[in-house]
Short mmCIF file of C-alpha atoms in Angstrom, two decimals:
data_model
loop_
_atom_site.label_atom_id
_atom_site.label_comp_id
_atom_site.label_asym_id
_atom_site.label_seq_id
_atom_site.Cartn_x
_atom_site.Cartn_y
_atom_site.Cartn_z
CA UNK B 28 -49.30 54.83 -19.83
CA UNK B 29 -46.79 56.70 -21.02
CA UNK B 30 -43.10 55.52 -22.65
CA UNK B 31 -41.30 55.83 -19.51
CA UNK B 32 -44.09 54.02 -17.39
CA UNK B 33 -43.52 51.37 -20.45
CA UNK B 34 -39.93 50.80 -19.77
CA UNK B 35 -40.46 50.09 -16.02
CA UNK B 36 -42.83 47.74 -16.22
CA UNK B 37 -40.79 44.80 -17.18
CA UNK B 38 -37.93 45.36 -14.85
CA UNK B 39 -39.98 45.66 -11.93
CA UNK B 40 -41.84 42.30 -13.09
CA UNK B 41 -37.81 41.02 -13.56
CA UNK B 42 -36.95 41.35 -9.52
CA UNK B 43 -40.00 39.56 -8.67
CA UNK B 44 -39.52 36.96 -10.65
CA UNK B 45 -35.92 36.99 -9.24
CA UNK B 46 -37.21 36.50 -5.47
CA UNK B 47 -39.49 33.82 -6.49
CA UNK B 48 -36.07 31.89 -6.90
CA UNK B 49 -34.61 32.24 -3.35
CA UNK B 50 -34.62 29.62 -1.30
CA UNK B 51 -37.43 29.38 1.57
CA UNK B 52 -35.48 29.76 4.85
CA UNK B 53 -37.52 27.10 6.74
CA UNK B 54 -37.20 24.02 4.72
CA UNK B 55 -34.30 21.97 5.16
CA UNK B 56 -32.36 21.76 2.40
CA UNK B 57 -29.33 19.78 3.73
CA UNK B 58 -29.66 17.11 2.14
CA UNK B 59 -29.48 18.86 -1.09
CA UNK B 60 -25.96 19.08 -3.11
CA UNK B 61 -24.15 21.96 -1.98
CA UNK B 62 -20.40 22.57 -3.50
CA UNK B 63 -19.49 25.06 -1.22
CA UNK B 64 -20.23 22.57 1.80
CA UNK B 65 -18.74 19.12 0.02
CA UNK B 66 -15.59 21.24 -0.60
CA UNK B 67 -15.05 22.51 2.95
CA UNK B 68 -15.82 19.20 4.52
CA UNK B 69 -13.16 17.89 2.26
CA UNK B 70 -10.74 20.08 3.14
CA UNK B 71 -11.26 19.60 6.85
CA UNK B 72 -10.88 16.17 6.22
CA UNK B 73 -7.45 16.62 4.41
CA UNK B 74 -6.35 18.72 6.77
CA UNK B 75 -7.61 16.27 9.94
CA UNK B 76 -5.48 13.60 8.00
CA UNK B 77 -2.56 15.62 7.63
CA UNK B 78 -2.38 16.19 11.50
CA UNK B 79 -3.08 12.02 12.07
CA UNK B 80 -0.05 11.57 9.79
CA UNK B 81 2.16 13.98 11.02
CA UNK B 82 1.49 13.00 14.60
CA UNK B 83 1.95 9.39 13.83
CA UNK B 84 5.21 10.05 12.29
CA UNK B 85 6.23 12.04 14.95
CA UNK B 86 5.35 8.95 17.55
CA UNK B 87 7.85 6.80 15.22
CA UNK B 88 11.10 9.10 15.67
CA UNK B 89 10.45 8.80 19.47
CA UNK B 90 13.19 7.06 21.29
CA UNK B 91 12.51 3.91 23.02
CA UNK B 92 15.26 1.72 25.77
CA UNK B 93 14.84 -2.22 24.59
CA UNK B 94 15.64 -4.16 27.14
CA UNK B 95 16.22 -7.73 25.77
CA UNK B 96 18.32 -10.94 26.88
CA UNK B 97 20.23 -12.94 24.64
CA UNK B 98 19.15 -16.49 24.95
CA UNK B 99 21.54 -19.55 24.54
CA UNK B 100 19.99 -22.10 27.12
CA UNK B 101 20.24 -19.00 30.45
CA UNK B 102 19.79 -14.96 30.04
CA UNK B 103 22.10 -12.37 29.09
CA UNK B 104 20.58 -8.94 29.86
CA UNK B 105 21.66 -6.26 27.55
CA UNK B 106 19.49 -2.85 26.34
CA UNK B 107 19.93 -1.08 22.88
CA UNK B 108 18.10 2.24 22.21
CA UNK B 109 15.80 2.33 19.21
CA UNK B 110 12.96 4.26 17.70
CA UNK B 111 9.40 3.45 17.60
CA UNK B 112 9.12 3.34 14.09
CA UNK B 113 12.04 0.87 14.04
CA UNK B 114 11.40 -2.71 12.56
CA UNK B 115 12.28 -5.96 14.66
CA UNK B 116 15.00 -7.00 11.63
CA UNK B 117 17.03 -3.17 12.59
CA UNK B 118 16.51 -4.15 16.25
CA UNK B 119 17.82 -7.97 15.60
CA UNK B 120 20.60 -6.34 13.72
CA UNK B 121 21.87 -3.79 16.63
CA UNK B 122 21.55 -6.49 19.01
CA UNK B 123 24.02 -9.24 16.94
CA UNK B 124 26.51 -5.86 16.51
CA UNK B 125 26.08 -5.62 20.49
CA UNK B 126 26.63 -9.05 20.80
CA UNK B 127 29.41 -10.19 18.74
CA UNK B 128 32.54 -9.46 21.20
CA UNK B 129 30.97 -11.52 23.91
CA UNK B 130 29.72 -14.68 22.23
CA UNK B 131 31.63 -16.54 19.19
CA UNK B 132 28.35 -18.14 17.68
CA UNK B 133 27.48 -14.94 16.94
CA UNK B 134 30.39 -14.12 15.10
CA UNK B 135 29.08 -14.22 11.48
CA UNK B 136 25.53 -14.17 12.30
CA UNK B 137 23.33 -11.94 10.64
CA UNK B 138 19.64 -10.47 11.62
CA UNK B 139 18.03 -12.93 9.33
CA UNK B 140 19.56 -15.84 11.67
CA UNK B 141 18.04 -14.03 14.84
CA UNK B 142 14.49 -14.57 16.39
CA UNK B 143 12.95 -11.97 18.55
CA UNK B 144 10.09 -13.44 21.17
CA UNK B 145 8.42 -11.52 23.36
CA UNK B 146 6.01 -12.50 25.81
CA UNK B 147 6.21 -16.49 24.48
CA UNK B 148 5.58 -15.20 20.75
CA UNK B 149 7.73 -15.06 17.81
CA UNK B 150 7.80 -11.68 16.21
CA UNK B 151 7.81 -11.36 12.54
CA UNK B 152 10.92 -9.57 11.12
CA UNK B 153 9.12 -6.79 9.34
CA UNK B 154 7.11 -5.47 12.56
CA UNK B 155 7.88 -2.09 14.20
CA UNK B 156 7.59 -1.53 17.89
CA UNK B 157 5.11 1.11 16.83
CA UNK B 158 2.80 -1.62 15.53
CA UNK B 159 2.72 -3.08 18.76
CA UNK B 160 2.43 0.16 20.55
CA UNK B 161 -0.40 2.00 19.09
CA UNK B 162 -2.59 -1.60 18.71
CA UNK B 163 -1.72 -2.37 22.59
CA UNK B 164 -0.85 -5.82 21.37
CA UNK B 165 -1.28 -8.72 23.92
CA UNK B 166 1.34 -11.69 23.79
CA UNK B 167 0.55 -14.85 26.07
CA UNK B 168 2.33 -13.80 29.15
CA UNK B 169 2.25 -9.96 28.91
CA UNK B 170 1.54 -6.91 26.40
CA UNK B 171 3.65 -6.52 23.41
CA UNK B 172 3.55 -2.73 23.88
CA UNK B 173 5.59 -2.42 27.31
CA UNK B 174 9.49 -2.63 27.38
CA UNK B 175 9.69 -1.56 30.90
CA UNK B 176 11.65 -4.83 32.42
CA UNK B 177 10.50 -7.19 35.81
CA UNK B 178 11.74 -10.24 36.53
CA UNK B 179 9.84 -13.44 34.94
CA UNK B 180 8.06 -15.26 37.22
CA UNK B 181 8.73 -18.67 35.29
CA UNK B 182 12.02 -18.31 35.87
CA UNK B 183 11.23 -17.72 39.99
CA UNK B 184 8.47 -20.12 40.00
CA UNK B 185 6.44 -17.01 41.52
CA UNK B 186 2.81 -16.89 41.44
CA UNK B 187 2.62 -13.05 41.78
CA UNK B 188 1.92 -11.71 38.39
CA UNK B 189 1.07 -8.03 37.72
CA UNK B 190 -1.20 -8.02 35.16
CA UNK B 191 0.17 -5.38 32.60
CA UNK B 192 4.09 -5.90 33.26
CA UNK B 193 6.23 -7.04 30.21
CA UNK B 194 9.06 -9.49 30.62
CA UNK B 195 12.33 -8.78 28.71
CA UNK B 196 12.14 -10.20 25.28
CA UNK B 197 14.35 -13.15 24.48
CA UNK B 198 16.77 -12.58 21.36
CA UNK B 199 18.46 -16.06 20.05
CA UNK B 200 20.13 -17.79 17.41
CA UNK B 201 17.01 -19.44 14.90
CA UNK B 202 19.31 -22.54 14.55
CA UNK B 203 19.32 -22.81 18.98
CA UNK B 204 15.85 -22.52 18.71
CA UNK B 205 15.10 -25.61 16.12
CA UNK B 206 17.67 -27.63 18.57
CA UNK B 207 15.51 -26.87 21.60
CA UNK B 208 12.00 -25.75 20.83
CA UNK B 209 10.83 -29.25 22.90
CA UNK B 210 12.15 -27.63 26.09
CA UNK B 211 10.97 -25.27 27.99
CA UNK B 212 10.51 -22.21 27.82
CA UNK B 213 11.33 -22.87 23.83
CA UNK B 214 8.30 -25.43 23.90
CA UNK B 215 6.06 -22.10 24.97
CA UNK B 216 6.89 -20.34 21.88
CA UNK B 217 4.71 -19.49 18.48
CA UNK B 218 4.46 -17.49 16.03
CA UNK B 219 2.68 -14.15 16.96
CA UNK B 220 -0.80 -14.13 15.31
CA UNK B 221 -2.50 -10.35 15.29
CA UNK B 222 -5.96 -11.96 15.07
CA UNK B 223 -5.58 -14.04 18.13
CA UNK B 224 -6.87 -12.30 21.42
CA UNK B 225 -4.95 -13.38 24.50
CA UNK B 226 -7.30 -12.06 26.87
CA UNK B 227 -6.00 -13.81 29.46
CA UNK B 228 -2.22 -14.17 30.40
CA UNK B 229 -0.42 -17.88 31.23
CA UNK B 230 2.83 -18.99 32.58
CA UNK B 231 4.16 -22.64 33.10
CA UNK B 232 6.79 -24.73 33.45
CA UNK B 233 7.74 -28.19 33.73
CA UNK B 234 7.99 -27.88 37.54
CA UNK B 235 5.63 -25.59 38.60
CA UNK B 236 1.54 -25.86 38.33
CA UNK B 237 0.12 -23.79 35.47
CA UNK B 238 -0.55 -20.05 36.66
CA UNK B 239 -3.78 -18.01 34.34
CA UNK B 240 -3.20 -13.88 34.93
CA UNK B 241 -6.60 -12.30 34.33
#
């Protein structure tokens, strides 16, 4: 063997020791570490969040028509445009502004002396209509999530109930409330509880027989 047969030797021994270290293409190996793969599946998840938030936030600038009516013992329909992503106190607070030049108890009221109740619940202050939208939120006499406006069938004694129609939500003094929450339809309302299921829709009154929407 001569010198430059001598210096070949070992490299040519090198590249088969090199393919000895590939991987063999028929056992699965994807269970095994990989970076490259952990880091693109993390950036497809950052990137699928990114979307979820930016379409959620673009759901919360949408503009919504409240229909509401102001309750003081009979209705007063009024409507105030809001956005999604609103919270009940902003909505309380348009609706006193609204309200001021037509009714002198509501003079020096404030949003923290206003109850919102829709569909025979009381809604929390810091709520947004979006909570109620994108959960599909059921109340006791209608969903939470609808503000398209019917007539309420309590107030017709009328047994016809469409399942998925919303009533207007009642707006009112706290302090008329604590005076009359033993009459009807004061004596109907509680506090809205997002782990209770209403599964099944009920209106009543004093004078009419007890009516379960399905």
């Amino acid at each position: 063997m001569n010198d430059e047969e001598s210096d070949l030797k070992p490299n040519n021994e090198s590249c088969v020791k090199r393919r000895r270290l590939g991987k063999n293409p028929t056992v699965d190996t994807s269970f095994l570490p990989d970076i490259d793969r952990d880091e693109e599946e993390k950036r497809l998840r950052e990137e699928l969040r990114r979307e979820w938030v930016a379409k959620q936030a673009a759901i919360k600038e949408e503009e919504i028509v409240i229909t509401y009516s102001y309750w003081d013992g009979s209705g007063h329909r009024k409507q105030v445009r809001m956005k999604k992503g609103h919270s009940i106190h902003l909505f309380l607070h348009r609706c006193v502004e609204q309200l001021r030049k037509d009714f002198s108890e509501l003079k020096s009221a404030s949003a923290d002396q206003m109850m919102y109740i829709k569909e025979d619940l009381i809604i929390p202050h810091h709520y947004t209509f979006y909570d109620f939208i994108v959960t599909k939120a059921r109340g006791k006499s209608g969903p939470l999530f609808c503000f398209d406006v019917h007539d309420d069938v309590r107030i017709r004694m009328d047994a016809n109930v469409e399942k998925e129609e919303s009533h207007a939500g009642k707006v009112c003094l706290r302090s008329w409330y604590e005076r009359n929450k033993h009459i009807f339809p004061a004596s109907r309302w509680e506090p809205y509880d997002p782990a209770k299921n209403w599964d099944h829709y009920t209106v009543s009154d004093k004078m009419a027989a007890k009516i379960t929407v399905k």
